[in-house]
Coordinates of C-alpha atoms and ligand atoms in Angstrom, one line a residue:
Chain A
X1 CA -22.8 -22.2 -11.1
X2 CA -21.0 -19.2 -12.6
X3 CA -19.9 -21.0 -15.8
X4 CA -23.6 -22.1 -16.4
X5 CA -24.7 -18.5 -16.0
X6 CA -22.0 -17.4 -18.4
X7 CA -23.3 -19.8 -21.0
X8 CA -26.2 -17.6 -21.8
X9 CA -23.8 -14.7 -22.3
X10 CA -22.0 -16.8 -24.9
X11 CA -24.9 -18.4 -26.7
X12 CA -23.7 -17.0 -30.0
X13 CA -20.2 -18.1 -29.7
X14 CA -19.6 -21.7 -30.7
X15 CA -16.4 -23.8 -31.1
X16 CA -13.2 -21.9 -32.0
X17 CA -13.1 -18.2 -32.1
X18 CA -12.1 -15.2 -30.1
X19 CA -14.0 -13.7 -27.1
X20 CA -15.4 -10.4 -28.4
X21 CA -15.8 -7.2 -26.4
X22 CA -19.6 -7.5 -26.3
X23 CA -19.4 -11.2 -25.2
X24 CA -17.1 -10.1 -22.4
X25 CA -19.3 -7.1 -21.3
X26 CA -22.3 -9.4 -20.5
X27 CA -20.0 -12.0 -19.0
X28 CA -18.4 -9.5 -16.7
X29 CA -21.8 -8.3 -15.5
X30 CA -22.4 -11.9 -14.3
X31 CA -19.0 -12.1 -12.8
X32 CA -19.5 -8.8 -10.9
X33 CA -22.8 -10.1 -9.6
X34 CA -21.2 -13.3 -8.4
X35 CA -18.5 -11.4 -6.6
X36 CA -21.1 -9.1 -4.9
X37 CA -23.1 -12.1 -3.8
X38 CA -19.9 -13.5 -2.4
X39 CA -19.4 -10.3 -0.3
X40 CA -16.6 -8.8 -2.3
X41 CA -16.9 -5.0 -1.8
X42 CA -18.7 -3.3 -4.8
X43 CA -15.8 -1.0 -5.6
X44 CA -13.3 -3.8 -5.5
X45 CA -15.5 -6.0 -7.6
X46 CA -15.8 -3.3 -10.3
X47 CA -12.1 -2.7 -10.4
X48 CA -11.4 -6.4 -10.6
X49 CA -13.8 -6.9 -13.4
X50 CA -12.4 -3.9 -15.4
X51 CA -8.9 -5.4 -15.0
X52 CA -10.0 -8.9 -16.0
X53 CA -11.9 -7.6 -19.0
X54 CA -8.6 -6.4 -20.5
X55 CA -7.1 -9.8 -20.2
X56 CA -10.2 -11.7 -21.4
X57 CA -10.8 -9.8 -24.7
X58 CA -9.0 -11.4 -27.6
X59 CA -8.2 -14.6 -25.7
X60 CA -8.4 -17.6 -28.0
X61 CA -11.2 -20.0 -27.0
X62 CA -9.5 -23.3 -26.2
X63 CA -11.0 -26.3 -27.9
X64 CA -11.4 -28.1 -24.7
X65 CA -13.5 -25.4 -23.0
X66 CA -16.8 -23.6 -23.7
X67 CA -16.5 -19.8 -23.9
X68 CA -18.2 -19.6 -20.4
X69 CA -15.6 -22.0 -18.9
X70 CA -12.8 -20.0 -20.6
X71 CA -13.9 -16.8 -19.0
X72 CA -14.2 -18.5 -15.6
X73 CA -10.7 -19.8 -16.0
X74 CA -9.4 -16.3 -16.6
X75 CA -11.4 -14.9 -13.7
X76 CA -10.3 -17.7 -11.4
X77 CA -6.6 -17.2 -12.3
X78 CA -6.8 -13.4 -11.8
X79 CA -8.6 -14.0 -8.4
X80 CA -5.9 -16.4 -7.3
X81 CA -3.2 -13.9 -8.2
X82 CA -5.1 -11.1 -6.2
X83 CA -5.5 -13.4 -3.2
X84 CA -1.8 -14.0 -3.1
X85 CA -0.9 -16.6 -5.7
X86 CA 0.8 -19.6 -4.1
X87 CA 0.4 -18.1 -0.7
X88 CA 3.0 -16.9 1.8
X89 CA 3.7 -19.2 4.7
X90 CA 4.0 -17.7 8.1
X91 CA 7.7 -17.1 8.9
X92 CA 8.6 -18.0 12.5
X93 CA 10.0 -14.7 13.9
X94 CA 13.3 -14.7 15.8
X95 CA 14.1 -12.4 18.6
X96 CA 14.7 -12.4 22.3
X97 CA 11.8 -12.4 22.5
X98 CA 10.0 -11.9 19.2
X99 CA 6.6 -10.2 19.6
X100 CA 3.5 -10.9 17.6
X101 CA 0.6 -8.5 18.1
X102 CA -3.0 -9.6 17.4
X103 CA -5.6 -7.0 16.5
X104 CA -9.1 -6.7 15.1
X105 CA -12.8 -5.9 15.6
X106 CA -14.9 -7.3 18.4
X107 CA -15.7 -11.0 18.3
X108 CA -13.5 -11.8 15.2
X109 CA -11.6 -14.6 16.9
X110 CA -8.4 -13.0 18.3
X111 CA -8.2 -14.7 21.7
X112 CA -8.9 -18.1 20.2
X113 CA -6.3 -17.4 17.4
X114 CA -3.7 -16.3 20.0
X115 CA -4.0 -19.8 21.6
X116 CA -3.9 -21.5 18.2
X117 CA -0.8 -19.5 17.2
X118 CA 0.9 -20.5 20.6
X119 CA 0.2 -24.2 19.8
X120 CA 1.5 -23.7 16.2
X121 CA 4.8 -22.2 17.5
X122 CA 5.2 -24.7 20.3
X123 CA 4.9 -27.5 17.7
X124 CA 7.8 -25.9 15.8
X125 CA 10.1 -25.7 18.8
X126 CA 9.4 -22.2 20.1
X127 CA 8.5 -21.3 23.6
X128 CA 5.5 -18.9 23.5
X129 CA 4.2 -16.6 26.2
X130 CA 0.6 -15.4 25.9
X131 CA -0.1 -11.9 27.1
X132 CA -3.7 -11.1 28.1
X133 CA -3.9 -7.4 27.4
X134 CA -7.7 -7.2 27.1
X135 CA -8.9 -5.5 30.3
X136 CA -12.2 -4.4 28.9
X137 CA -14.2 -7.6 28.0
X138 CA -15.6 -9.4 31.0
X139 CA -13.6 -12.6 31.8
X140 CA -11.3 -12.0 28.8
X141 CA -8.2 -12.7 30.8
X142 CA -9.9 -15.8 32.2
X143 CA -10.6 -17.0 28.7
X144 CA -7.0 -16.7 27.5
X145 CA -5.7 -18.2 30.8
X146 CA -8.0 -21.2 30.4
X147 CA -6.7 -21.8 26.8
X148 CA -3.1 -21.4 27.9
X149 CA -3.7 -24.0 30.6
X150 CA -5.1 -26.4 28.0
X151 CA -1.9 -26.0 26.0
X152 CA 0.5 -25.9 28.9
X153 CA 1.7 -22.5 27.7
X154 CA 2.6 -19.7 30.2
X155 CA 0.3 -16.7 30.2
X156 CA 0.8 -13.2 31.6
X157 CA -2.2 -11.4 32.9
X158 CA -2.6 -8.1 34.7
X159 CA -4.9 -6.6 37.3
X160 CA -8.4 -5.9 35.9
X161 CA -7.7 -2.1 36.2
X162 CA -4.3 -2.4 34.7
X163 CA -3.2 -0.4 31.6
X164 CA -3.1 -2.7 28.5
X165 CA 0.1 -1.0 27.3
X166 CA 1.8 -1.8 30.6
X167 CA 0.6 -5.4 30.5
X168 CA 2.2 -5.9 27.1
X169 CA 5.5 -4.2 28.0
X170 CA 5.8 -6.2 31.3
X171 CA 5.0 -9.4 29.4
X172 CA 7.9 -8.7 27.0
X173 CA 10.3 -7.8 29.9
X174 CA 9.4 -11.0 31.8
X175 CA 9.5 -13.3 28.7
X176 CA 13.2 -14.2 29.2
X177 CA 12.8 -15.0 32.8
X178 CA 9.9 -17.3 31.9
X179 CA 11.9 -19.1 29.3
X180 CA 9.9 -17.6 26.4
X181 CA 11.3 -16.6 23.0
X182 CA 8.0 -15.4 21.5
X183 CA 5.3 -13.2 23.1
X184 CA 1.8 -13.2 21.6
X185 CA -0.2 -10.1 22.5
X186 CA -4.0 -10.6 22.7
X187 CA -5.6 -7.2 22.5
X188 CA -9.3 -6.2 23.1
X189 CA -11.6 -6.1 20.1
X190 CA -12.3 -2.5 19.0
X191 CA -13.8 -0.4 16.3
X192 CA -11.5 0.9 13.6
X193 CA -13.3 4.2 14.1
X194 CA -12.7 4.4 17.9
X195 CA -9.9 7.0 18.0
X196 CA -8.9 6.4 21.6
X197 CA -8.6 2.6 21.2
X198 CA -6.8 2.8 17.9
X199 CA -4.3 5.1 19.6
X200 CA -3.9 2.5 22.3
X201 CA -2.9 0.0 19.7
X202 CA -0.4 2.4 18.2
X203 CA 1.1 2.8 21.7
X204 CA 1.3 -0.9 22.2
X205 CA 3.0 -1.3 18.9
X206 CA 5.5 1.5 19.6
X207 CA 6.3 0.0 23.0
X208 CA 6.7 -3.6 22.1
X209 CA 8.1 -3.4 18.5
X210 CA 6.4 -6.5 17.2
X211 CA 7.9 -8.6 14.4
X212 CA 4.4 -9.2 13.2
X213 CA 1.1 -7.4 13.6
X214 CA -1.8 -9.7 12.4
X215 CA -5.3 -8.4 11.7
X216 CA -7.9 -11.1 12.6
X217 CA -10.9 -10.7 10.3
X218 CA -14.1 -12.7 10.4
X219 CA -14.5 -14.3 7.0
X220 CA -18.2 -13.6 6.9
X221 CA -17.6 -9.8 6.9
X222 CA -19.5 -8.0 4.2
X223 CA -19.0 -4.8 2.3
X224 CA -17.5 -3.0 5.3
X225 CA -14.3 -5.1 5.1
X226 CA -12.7 -2.4 3.0
X227 CA -13.2 0.3 5.7
X228 CA -11.8 -2.0 8.5
X229 CA -8.8 -3.0 6.4
X230 CA -8.0 0.5 5.3
X231 CA -8.1 1.9 8.8
X232 CA -6.0 -0.8 10.3
X233 CA -3.4 -0.7 7.6
X234 CA -3.2 3.1 7.7
X235 CA -2.9 3.2 11.5
X236 CA -0.9 0.0 12.3
X237 CA 0.7 -1.1 9.0
X238 CA -0.2 -4.7 9.8
X239 CA 2.1 -7.3 8.3
X240 CA -0.5 -10.0 7.7
X241 CA -4.0 -11.1 8.2
X242 CA -5.9 -14.1 9.5
X243 CA -9.4 -15.1 8.2
X244 CA -11.5 -16.8 10.8
X245 CA -14.6 -19.0 10.8
X246 CA -13.7 -20.4 7.4
X247 CA -15.3 -23.7 8.5
X248 CA -18.7 -22.2 7.7
X249 CA -20.3 -21.7 4.3
X250 CA -19.6 -18.0 3.9
X251 CA -18.1 -17.4 0.4
X252 CA -15.3 -15.3 1.8
X253 CA -15.3 -12.2 -0.5
X254 CA -13.9 -10.2 2.5
X255 CA -10.5 -11.8 1.6
X256 CA -10.6 -10.2 -1.8
X257 CA -11.5 -6.8 -0.3
X258 CA -8.8 -7.1 2.2
X259 CA -6.1 -8.0 -0.4
X260 CA -7.3 -5.3 -2.9
X261 CA -7.2 -2.5 -0.3
X262 CA -4.0 -3.4 1.7
X263 CA -1.9 -5.9 -0.4
X264 CA -0.9 -7.6 2.9
X265 CA -0.6 -11.4 2.9
X266 CA -3.3 -13.5 4.4
X267 CA -1.2 -15.9 6.5
X268 CA -3.7 -18.2 8.2
X269 CA -7.3 -19.5 7.9
X270 CA -8.9 -20.5 11.2
X271 CA -11.2 -23.4 10.5
X272 CA -12.9 -24.2 13.7
X273 CA -13.2 -23.5 17.4
X274 CA -10.7 -26.2 18.5
X275 CA -7.1 -25.1 19.0
X276 CA -5.8 -27.4 16.3
X277 CA -8.1 -25.9 13.7
X278 CA -5.6 -23.7 11.9
X279 CA -4.4 -23.9 8.3
X280 CA -2.3 -21.8 6.0
X281 CA -4.4 -19.6 3.7
X282 CA -4.9 -21.2 0.3
X283 CA -5.6 -18.6 -2.5
X284 CA -6.6 -21.3 -5.0
X285 CA -9.2 -22.9 -2.7
X286 CA -10.7 -19.6 -1.6
X287 CA -10.9 -18.3 -5.2
X288 CA -13.0 -21.4 -6.1
X289 CA -15.2 -20.8 -3.0
X290 CA -15.8 -17.2 -3.9
X291 CA -16.7 -18.0 -7.5
X292 CA -19.1 -20.6 -6.2
Chain B
X1 CA -28.8 12.0 -3.5
X2 CA -29.2 15.5 -4.8
X3 CA -32.5 17.3 -4.0
X4 CA -34.7 18.3 -6.8
X5 CA -33.0 16.4 -9.6
X6 CA -35.0 14.0 -11.7
X7 CA -34.6 10.3 -11.0
X8 CA -32.5 9.3 -13.9
X9 CA -30.6 6.0 -14.5
X10 CA -27.5 7.5 -12.9
X11 CA -29.3 8.4 -9.7
X12 CA -30.9 5.0 -9.6
X13 CA -27.5 3.3 -10.0
X14 CA -26.2 5.4 -7.1
X15 CA -29.1 4.3 -4.9
X16 CA -28.5 0.7 -5.9
X17 CA -24.8 1.1 -4.9
X18 CA -25.7 2.6 -1.6
X19 CA -28.0 -0.3 -0.8
X20 CA -25.3 -2.9 -1.9
X21 CA -22.7 -1.1 0.2
X22 CA -25.0 -1.5 3.2
X23 CA -25.1 -5.3 2.7
X24 CA -28.7 -5.3 1.5
X25 CA -27.6 -7.8 -1.2
X26 CA -28.0 -7.7 -4.9
X27 CA -31.4 -9.2 -5.3
X28 CA -33.2 -7.1 -2.7
X29 CA -31.3 -3.9 -3.8
X30 CA -32.4 -4.5 -7.4
X31 CA -36.0 -5.1 -6.2
X32 CA -36.0 -1.8 -4.2
X33 CA -34.6 0.2 -7.0
X34 CA -37.3 -1.2 -9.4
X35 CA -40.0 -0.3 -6.9
X36 CA -38.5 3.2 -6.7
X37 CA -38.3 3.6 -10.5
X38 CA -42.0 2.7 -10.8
X39 CA -43.0 4.9 -7.8
X40 CA -41.0 7.9 -9.1
X41 CA -43.2 8.1 -12.2
X42 CA -46.1 9.0 -10.0
X43 CA -44.2 11.5 -7.9
X44 CA -44.6 15.2 -8.5
X45 CA -41.0 15.9 -7.6
X46 CA -38.6 13.0 -7.1
X47 CA -36.4 14.9 -4.7
X48 CA -34.2 13.4 -1.9
X49 CA -37.0 13.6 0.7
X50 CA -39.4 11.8 -1.6
X51 CA -36.9 9.1 -2.5
X52 CA -35.7 8.4 1.0
X53 CA -39.3 8.6 2.3
X54 CA -40.4 6.0 -0.3
X55 CA -37.5 3.6 0.3
X56 CA -37.9 4.0 4.1
X57 CA -41.6 3.1 3.8
X58 CA -40.9 0.2 1.4
X59 CA -38.2 -1.2 3.7
X60 CA -40.3 -0.6 6.8
X61 CA -43.2 -2.6 5.4
X62 CA -40.8 -5.6 4.9
X63 CA -40.2 -5.6 8.6
X64 CA -43.9 -5.6 9.6
X65 CA -45.1 -8.0 6.9
X66 CA -44.8 -11.0 9.2
X67 CA -46.1 -9.5 12.4
X68 CA -49.3 -8.2 10.9
X69 CA -50.1 -11.7 9.7
X70 CA -49.5 -13.5 13.0
X71 CA -50.6 -11.8 16.2
X72 CA -48.2 -12.4 19.1
X73 CA -49.1 -15.8 20.6
X74 CA -49.4 -15.8 24.4
X75 CA -48.8 -18.8 26.7
X76 CA -52.5 -19.0 27.7
X77 CA -53.4 -19.4 24.0
X78 CA -51.5 -22.7 24.1
X79 CA -52.8 -23.8 27.5
X80 CA -55.5 -21.6 29.2
X81 CA -54.4 -22.6 32.7
X82 CA -50.8 -21.8 32.4
X83 CA -48.9 -18.8 33.8
X84 CA -47.4 -16.1 31.5
X85 CA -44.4 -15.9 33.7
X86 CA -41.5 -16.5 33.6
X87 CA -41.2 -15.2 30.1
X88 CA -38.4 -17.2 28.4
X89 CA -36.0 -15.9 25.8
X90 CA -33.4 -18.1 24.1
X91 CA -30.4 -16.2 22.6
X92 CA -28.8 -18.0 19.6
X93 CA -26.4 -17.3 16.8
X94 CA -23.0 -17.9 15.2
X95 CA -19.8 -17.3 17.1
X96 CA -18.8 -13.9 18.4
X97 CA -21.9 -11.9 17.3
X98 CA -22.6 -10.5 20.8
X99 CA -25.1 -13.0 22.3
X100 CA -23.7 -13.0 25.9
X101 CA -23.2 -9.2 25.9
X102 CA -26.8 -8.7 24.5
X103 CA -28.2 -10.8 27.4
X104 CA -26.4 -8.6 29.8
X105 CA -27.9 -5.5 28.2
X106 CA -31.4 -7.1 28.0
X107 CA -31.2 -7.9 31.7
X108 CA -30.3 -4.3 32.5
X109 CA -33.2 -3.0 30.2
X110 CA -35.8 -5.3 31.8
X111 CA -34.6 -4.5 35.4
X112 CA -34.8 -0.8 34.6
X113 CA -38.4 -1.4 33.6
X114 CA -39.1 -3.0 37.0
X115 CA -38.9 -6.7 36.0
X116 CA -37.0 -9.4 37.7
X117 CA -34.5 -11.4 35.6
X118 CA -32.7 -14.7 35.8
X119 CA -29.7 -15.5 33.4
X120 CA -28.9 -19.1 32.4
X121 CA -25.3 -19.8 31.3
X122 CA -26.1 -22.6 28.9
X123 CA -22.8 -22.2 27.0
X124 CA -20.9 -25.0 28.7
X125 CA -18.4 -25.2 25.9
X126 CA -16.4 -22.1 25.3
X127 CA -13.6 -21.0 27.7
X128 CA -14.8 -18.7 30.4
X129 CA -18.3 -18.3 28.9
X130 CA -20.0 -18.8 32.3
X131 CA -17.6 -16.4 34.0
X132 CA -18.4 -13.8 31.3
X133 CA -22.2 -14.0 31.8
X134 CA -21.7 -14.1 35.6
X135 CA -20.1 -10.7 35.5
X136 CA -23.1 -9.4 33.6
X137 CA -25.4 -10.9 36.2
X138 CA -23.4 -9.1 38.9
X139 CA -23.5 -5.8 37.0
X140 CA -27.3 -5.9 36.7
X141 CA -28.3 -7.7 39.9
X142 CA -30.0 -10.4 37.8
X143 CA -30.1 -14.0 39.1
X144 CA -27.6 -16.5 37.7
X145 CA -27.7 -20.2 36.9
X146 CA -24.7 -22.0 35.5
X147 CA -23.6 -25.5 34.7
X148 CA -20.5 -27.6 34.6
X149 CA -17.9 -26.7 32.0
X150 CA -18.4 -29.4 29.3
X151 CA -21.8 -30.3 30.8
X152 CA -25.0 -30.8 28.9
X153 CA -26.5 -27.3 28.0
X154 CA -30.0 -28.7 27.9
X155 CA -29.8 -29.7 31.6
X156 CA -28.6 -26.2 32.4
X157 CA -31.6 -24.8 30.6
X158 CA -33.9 -27.2 32.4
X159 CA -32.4 -26.3 35.8
X160 CA -32.8 -22.6 35.0
X161 CA -36.4 -23.1 34.0
X162 CA -37.0 -24.8 37.4
X163 CA -35.2 -22.0 39.2
X164 CA -37.1 -19.3 37.3
X165 CA -40.4 -20.8 38.5
X166 CA -39.4 -21.4 42.1
X167 CA -37.9 -17.9 42.4
X168 CA -40.9 -16.4 40.7
X169 CA -38.9 -14.3 38.3
X170 CA -40.5 -12.4 35.4
X171 CA -37.9 -13.2 32.8
X172 CA -35.5 -16.1 32.0
X173 CA -32.8 -15.3 29.5
X174 CA -30.9 -18.3 28.2
X175 CA -27.4 -17.8 26.7
X176 CA -26.2 -20.5 24.3
X177 CA -22.8 -21.3 22.8
X178 CA -22.0 -19.7 19.4
X179 CA -22.3 -22.3 16.6
X180 CA -22.2 -22.2 12.8
X181 CA -25.5 -23.0 11.1
X182 CA -23.6 -25.6 9.1
X183 CA -22.7 -27.6 12.2
X184 CA -25.6 -30.1 12.1
X185 CA -25.0 -31.7 15.5
X186 CA -24.8 -28.3 17.2
X187 CA -27.9 -27.1 15.5
X188 CA -29.6 -30.3 16.7
X189 CA -28.3 -29.6 20.2
X190 CA -30.0 -26.2 20.0
X191 CA -33.3 -27.8 19.0
X192 CA -32.9 -30.2 22.0
X193 CA -32.4 -27.2 24.4
X194 CA -35.6 -25.7 23.1
X195 CA -37.6 -29.0 23.5
X196 CA -36.4 -29.4 27.1
X197 CA -37.4 -25.8 28.0
X198 CA -40.8 -26.4 26.3
X199 CA -41.4 -29.6 28.2
X200 CA -40.7 -27.9 31.6
X201 CA -42.6 -24.7 30.7
X202 CA -45.4 -25.4 28.2
X203 CA -45.6 -22.5 25.7
X204 CA -42.0 -21.6 26.3
X205 CA -39.7 -20.3 24.9
X206 CA -41.7 -17.1 24.2
X207 CA -38.9 -15.6 22.2
X208 CA -35.9 -17.1 20.3
X209 CA -33.7 -14.2 19.1
X210 CA -31.0 -14.6 16.5
X211 CA -28.1 -12.3 17.2
X212 CA -26.6 -11.0 13.9
X213 CA -23.4 -8.9 13.8
X214 CA -23.9 -5.9 11.6
X215 CA -20.5 -6.5 9.9
X216 CA -21.9 -9.8 8.5
X217 CA -22.5 -10.0 4.8
X218 CA -24.8 -12.3 2.8
X219 CA -24.0 -15.3 5.1
X220 CA -26.5 -13.9 7.7
X221 CA -29.3 -14.9 5.4
X222 CA -28.2 -18.5 5.4
X223 CA -27.8 -18.2 9.2
X224 CA -31.3 -17.0 9.6
X225 CA -32.7 -19.7 7.3
X226 CA -31.1 -22.6 9.2
X227 CA -31.5 -21.3 12.7
X228 CA -35.2 -20.6 11.9
X229 CA -35.7 -24.0 10.5
X230 CA -34.1 -25.6 13.6
X231 CA -35.6 -23.7 16.5
X232 CA -38.0 -21.1 15.0
X233 CA -36.9 -17.5 15.4
X234 CA -39.2 -14.8 16.7
X235 CA -36.8 -12.0 16.2
X236 CA -33.3 -10.7 15.5
X237 CA -30.9 -8.6 17.5
X238 CA -28.6 -6.6 15.2
X239 CA -25.3 -5.8 17.1
X240 CA -22.3 -3.6 16.5
X241 CA -24.2 -0.9 14.7
X242 CA -21.9 1.6 16.4
X243 CA -19.3 0.7 13.8
X244 CA -19.4 1.6 10.1
X245 CA -21.3 -1.5 8.9
X246 CA -25.0 -0.9 8.3
X247 CA -26.4 -4.4 8.7
X248 CA -28.6 -4.1 5.6
X249 CA -28.8 -7.9 5.4
X250 CA -31.7 -7.8 8.0
X251 CA -33.8 -6.3 5.2
X252 CA -33.3 -9.4 3.0
X253 CA -34.0 -11.6 6.1
X254 CA -37.2 -9.7 6.8
X255 CA -38.3 -10.0 3.1
X256 CA -37.6 -13.7 2.8
X257 CA -38.4 -15.0 6.2
X258 CA -40.6 -12.3 7.8
X259 CA -38.5 -12.3 10.9
X260 CA -38.5 -8.8 12.6
X261 CA -35.6 -7.0 14.2
X262 CA -36.4 -6.5 17.9
X263 CA -33.3 -4.7 19.3
X264 CA -30.1 -3.1 18.1
X265 CA -26.7 -3.2 19.9
X266 CA -24.8 0.0 19.7
X267 CA -21.8 -0.5 21.9
X268 CA -20.2 -2.7 24.6
X269 CA -21.8 -1.0 27.6
X270 CA -24.8 -2.0 29.6
X271 CA -27.0 0.7 28.2
X272 CA -25.9 0.3 24.6
X273 CA -29.2 -1.4 23.4
X274 CA -32.3 0.1 21.9
X275 CA -35.6 -1.2 20.5
X276 CA -35.5 -1.4 16.7
X277 CA -37.1 1.4 14.8
X278 CA -37.5 0.3 11.1
X279 CA -38.0 3.8 9.7
X280 CA -35.0 5.2 11.5
X281 CA -32.9 2.2 10.4
X282 CA -34.0 2.6 6.8
X283 CA -33.2 6.3 6.7
X284 CA -29.8 5.6 8.3
X285 CA -28.8 3.7 5.2
X286 CA -28.8 6.9 3.1
X287 CA -26.2 9.6 3.8
Ligands
GTP1 N1 -16.5 -21.9 14.0 C1 -15.4 -21.1 14.4 N2 -15.5 -20.4 15.5 C2 -14.4 -19.7 15.8 C3 -13.2 -19.6 15.0 N3 -12.3 -18.8 15.6 C4 -12.9 -18.3 16.8 N4 -14.2 -18.9 16.9 C5 -15.2 -18.6 17.9 O1 -15.6 -17.3 17.7 C6 -16.0 -16.8 19.0 C7 -15.2 -15.5 19.3 O2 -13.8 -15.8 19.5 P1 -12.9 -14.9 20.4 O3 -11.6 -15.6 20.3 O4 -13.5 -14.8 21.8 O5 -12.9 -13.6 19.6 P2 -12.2 -12.2 20.0 O6 -11.8 -11.6 18.8 O7 -11.1 -12.5 21.0 O8 -13.4 -11.4 20.7 P3 -13.2 -10.0 21.5 O9 -12.0 -10.2 22.4 O10 -14.4 -9.8 22.3 O11 -13.0 -9.0 20.5 C8 -15.7 -17.9 20.0 O12 -17.0 -18.6 20.2 C9 -14.7 -18.8 19.3 O13 -14.8 -20.1 19.8 C10 -13.2 -20.4 13.8 O14 -12.2 -20.4 13.0 N5 -14.3 -21.1 13.5
GTP2 N1 -18.9 -2.3 19.4 C1 -19.8 -3.3 19.8 N2 -19.3 -4.4 20.3 C2 -20.2 -5.4 20.7 C3 -21.6 -5.2 20.6 N3 -22.2 -6.3 21.2 C4 -21.2 -7.1 21.6 N4 -20.0 -6.6 21.3 C5 -18.6 -7.1 21.6 O1 -18.5 -8.2 20.7 C6 -17.6 -9.2 21.4 C7 -18.3 -10.5 21.4 O2 -19.4 -10.4 22.3 P1 -19.9 -11.7 23.0 O3 -21.1 -11.3 23.8 O4 -18.9 -12.5 23.7 O5 -20.4 -12.6 21.8 P2 -21.0 -14.0 21.8 O6 -22.0 -14.1 20.6 O7 -21.6 -14.4 23.1 O8 -19.8 -14.9 21.5 P3 -19.6 -16.5 21.6 O9 -20.4 -16.9 22.8 O10 -18.2 -16.8 21.7 O11 -20.3 -17.1 20.3 C8 -17.3 -8.6 22.8 O12 -16.1 -7.9 22.7 C9 -18.4 -7.6 23.0 O13 -18.1 -6.6 23.9 C10 -22.1 -4.0 20.1 O14 -23.3 -3.7 19.9 N5 -21.1 -3.1 19.7
MG3 MG1 -10.7 -11.6 22.8
MG4 MG1 -21.3 -16.0 24.3

């Protein structure tokens, strides 16, 4: 427990008093270590700790809390702020049709999330159309079609040798005729450093003008989250992110790295393989999880 | 790292940062830096070559620690009369790490080495999992056994073991559904699949490989612990090393559990697999 570890940093401080600079130095080393163990990127952790140090020094130690608990409270509050405060609910886009583009690294959970999002929108009175624009992964279109069938949601697929950009534009063109007011674009997983495939995403975005571009990121991602986030925000200027596999026991420090580097809101947490396993992202809960 | 400069605290802090940035983890990074600090005192010149060389050696020894202790057990050690073939490999791991793709690549690798391969689609849960593996079977010419969607994965594994024997194949590769190490019932299911295979083919499975995504942070250590506890891991496949993540967590896994890395995945194509080279991997952590 972080507050227990901080106790040794504050052995000398008892009862009422102010947190001194040297108390804070040692405490912040513990906090930084806890963040690193929770997978927060080391540069993000250092900057966060430096920012928090300023707030913690000179704070009055509340009677009800030990100095260790006091520091944890300050750190927790700052972490909640960084993660997005009270959170930003997903705004249902309007348009004829509205387009939502789903992007991210291989295996992060995009295809599954596309189906979850379709279910979420359908429950709120929208008529989604899923577009299977992944022509690379074996049976990717099968996978999305199977999920679409489970939800009784229409799906647009293309020939296996079709151009992904064309699949997306055709889906958008045909949306009206299929009674759809939202088109969800499932794209192939790709590396942020794959120039050709990142350009393909830029072409899809330019052609379909999405109301939302959502980065789907595996919540167990480690230090490299900053590189992925940076590249995707620079190239695609995504409007929000989804953290997946939050039903596991990963601490989720990637969320902090993502927010620190891009400032974009995390709109959803995927919490299981089933299609109903989708929640809004809760900064307060994730902050507690990260601090362990 | 600058050649020829003495190993001062600033240099050591830089090395610690490099290791942490590679997902080696705080504890193992601190341990390696302390080992380096001690070793540097004995070095004539603590230049870049000496430093990287020392760390590569130190990291390399963590990967071989387990395998020197336990010689590879063969089937006939367990039961002198039994055949060594088919050699059975179970592929396990959390969701989306690259298990199905790795099996396709392994099938290609083995076939190129003149072996015959049978693939078992024991992921009966996820949408189009069987279809995905079937395409890899078609690409490689490997045999293919699948089960009913929603069916019992253990019975698919059993049927595949039977088929492997009757078809006289050299290798049986069993694909399993992704599952989190925290899902007790699914981990129990995996243990059951293993038991069923063992019953049908005494001494099998010969290998149980945990597929770890190189993007994964410290959680991979928990994954390795729990999967190892449930089914016994003989090795790791580290995938997606073609990205920018370095997968340093496998060093912590080797250190704590003595589980070696057997292969690395370096892309989405059939040939994007290589046997693990610890020294090359260790050197790759340093710019
Ligand atoms: N436990 C858990 N598993 C998830 C979650 N989201 C997705 N998965 C699983 O993660 C695996 C990968 O999901 P996909 O939807 O295929 O991922 P993807 O990003 O589309 O993969 P590519 O298209 O290959 O890049 C599947 O086994 C999913 O069932 C989640 O929130 N929790
Ligand atoms: N760049 C890269 N992508 C990979 C590698 N290995 C697998 N992938 C991709 O990762 C994604 C997931 O691969 P799968 O083989 O479906 O993963 P899985 O572990 O079987 O997934 P589940 O069965 O859903 O748990 C696919 O898009 C693969 O092409 C690799 O070494 N490098
Ligand atoms: Mg997909
Ligand atoms: Mg699979």
